[in-house]
mmCIF file of C-alpha atoms in Angstrom:
data_model
loop_
_atom_site.group_PDB
_atom_site.id
_atom_site.type_symbol
_atom_site.label_atom_id
_atom_site.label_comp_id
_atom_site.label_asym_id
_atom_site.label_seq_id
_atom_site.Cartn_x
_atom_site.Cartn_y
_atom_site.Cartn_z
ATOM 1 C CA MET L 1 -32.940 -8.768 -23.041
ATOM 2 C CA PRO L 2 -31.537 -5.222 -23.487
ATOM 3 C CA ALA L 3 -28.896 -4.569 -26.105
ATOM 4 C CA ALA L 4 -25.337 -4.665 -24.815
ATOM 5 C CA LYS L 5 -23.784 -1.249 -24.293
ATOM 6 C CA ALA L 6 -20.540 -0.372 -26.020
ATOM 7 C CA ASN L 7 -17.649 -0.173 -23.591
ATOM 8 C CA SER L 8 -17.756 3.573 -23.011
ATOM 9 C CA LYS L 9 -14.197 3.673 -21.612
ATOM 10 C CA PHE L 10 -12.765 2.530 -24.955
ATOM 11 C CA MET L 11 -15.123 4.733 -26.942
ATOM 12 C CA ALA L 12 -14.489 7.902 -24.925
ATOM 13 C CA PRO L 13 -12.401 10.376 -26.932
ATOM 14 C CA ILE L 14 -8.849 10.861 -25.693
ATOM 15 C CA THR L 15 -6.417 13.541 -26.799
ATOM 16 C CA PRO L 16 -3.076 12.423 -28.254
ATOM 17 C CA ASN L 17 0.006 14.332 -27.125
ATOM 18 C CA GLU L 18 2.290 15.981 -29.692
ATOM 19 C CA THR L 19 4.352 12.820 -30.316
ATOM 20 C CA LEU L 20 1.356 10.526 -30.893
ATOM 21 C CA GLY L 21 -0.468 13.331 -32.695
ATOM 22 C CA ALA L 22 2.283 13.412 -35.328
ATOM 23 C CA VAL L 23 1.129 9.933 -36.383
ATOM 24 C CA VAL L 24 -2.642 9.888 -35.722
ATOM 25 C CA GLY L 25 -3.615 13.571 -35.652
ATOM 26 C CA ASN L 26 -4.193 15.930 -32.735
ATOM 27 C CA LYS L 27 -7.989 15.800 -32.419
ATOM 28 C CA PRO L 28 -9.579 13.848 -29.547
ATOM 29 C CA ILE L 29 -10.638 10.416 -30.845
ATOM 30 C CA PRO L 30 -11.539 7.070 -29.235
ATOM 31 C CA ARG L 31 -8.698 4.733 -28.291
ATOM 32 C CA THR L 32 -9.982 2.236 -30.873
ATOM 33 C CA GLU L 33 -9.507 4.797 -33.653
ATOM 34 C CA ILE L 34 -5.990 5.577 -32.442
ATOM 35 C CA VAL L 35 -5.125 1.873 -32.708
ATOM 36 C CA LYS L 36 -6.624 1.706 -36.227
ATOM 37 C CA LYS L 37 -4.692 4.780 -37.349
ATOM 38 C CA LEU L 38 -1.436 3.490 -35.860
ATOM 39 C CA TRP L 39 -1.835 0.166 -37.687
ATOM 40 C CA ALA L 40 -2.713 1.963 -40.932
ATOM 41 C CA TYR L 41 0.502 4.009 -40.576
ATOM 42 C CA ILE L 42 2.564 0.903 -39.758
ATOM 43 C CA LYS L 43 1.222 -1.023 -42.752
ATOM 44 C CA LYS L 44 1.419 1.943 -45.142
ATOM 45 C CA ASN L 45 5.094 2.423 -44.282
ATOM 46 C CA ASN L 46 5.946 -1.310 -44.227
ATOM 47 C CA LEU L 47 7.108 -1.181 -40.605
ATOM 48 C CA GLN L 48 5.928 -4.618 -39.521
ATOM 49 C CA ASP L 49 8.895 -6.974 -39.130
ATOM 50 C CA LYS L 50 9.033 -9.398 -42.052
ATOM 51 C CA LYS L 51 10.108 -12.423 -39.968
ATOM 52 C CA ASN L 52 8.151 -11.752 -36.779
ATOM 53 C CA LYS L 53 4.871 -10.019 -37.659
ATOM 54 C CA ARG L 54 4.267 -9.222 -33.976
ATOM 55 C CA CYS L 55 7.153 -6.754 -34.007
ATOM 56 C CA ILE L 56 7.003 -3.197 -35.291
ATOM 57 C CA ASN L 57 10.150 -1.466 -36.528
ATOM 58 C CA ALA L 58 10.365 2.240 -35.769
ATOM 59 C CA ASP L 59 10.831 4.928 -38.385
ATOM 60 C CA GLU L 60 11.713 8.508 -37.406
ATOM 61 C CA LYS L 61 8.205 9.362 -36.129
ATOM 62 C CA LEU L 62 7.717 6.096 -34.278
ATOM 63 C CA LEU L 63 11.186 6.202 -32.728
ATOM 64 C CA LYS L 64 10.069 9.246 -30.716
ATOM 65 C CA LEU L 65 6.774 7.557 -29.853
ATOM 66 C CA PHE L 66 8.526 4.327 -28.808
ATOM 67 C CA ALA L 67 10.850 6.267 -26.442
ATOM 68 C CA GLY L 68 13.948 5.553 -28.526
ATOM 69 C CA LYS L 69 13.324 1.807 -28.966
ATOM 70 C CA LYS L 70 14.025 0.619 -32.510
ATOM 71 C CA GLN L 71 11.458 -2.183 -32.240
ATOM 72 C CA VAL L 72 8.396 -2.925 -30.076
ATOM 73 C CA THR L 73 5.801 -5.690 -30.099
ATOM 74 C CA MET L 74 2.175 -5.131 -31.003
ATOM 75 C CA PHE L 75 1.336 -5.809 -27.357
ATOM 76 C CA ASP L 76 3.395 -2.771 -26.304
ATOM 77 C CA LEU L 77 1.124 -0.468 -28.331
ATOM 78 C CA ALA L 78 -1.541 -0.288 -25.602
ATOM 79 C CA LYS L 79 1.055 0.936 -23.075
ATOM 80 C CA ILE L 80 2.468 3.401 -25.582
ATOM 81 C CA ILE L 81 -0.985 4.820 -26.332
ATOM 82 C CA GLY L 82 -1.709 5.090 -22.599
ATOM 83 C CA LYS L 83 1.474 7.068 -21.999
ATOM 84 C CA ASN L 84 0.904 9.394 -24.961
ATOM 85 C CA ALA L 85 -2.792 10.252 -24.695
ATOM 86 C CA LYS L 86 -5.140 11.670 -22.060
#
C-alpha cells in the first residue's frame, strides 16, 4: 500500500496580503503555517476570550484583519485567511 500523500492544496504556499502579513509575515507559506502563526499571535497577546475560548478578541492588528469586527470565532479564521491570502 503506497504512503498517503500530503494534501498538496493545504501545503501549497500562499502569499498573505498586507493586512494578514502584518501578523504572520509577508513571505509565501502554507495555509497550515498561517493558522499556526495566527494562533501563536492570539495566545501570545492573550486575545482568546476568557469565558468562551472559541472566540477571539481583536487587538489593533486583528481589527483590520477581521474587517472591523471586535470578536470572531475560531471557525471564522479559515474564511479570513481565504480573503487575505492568494
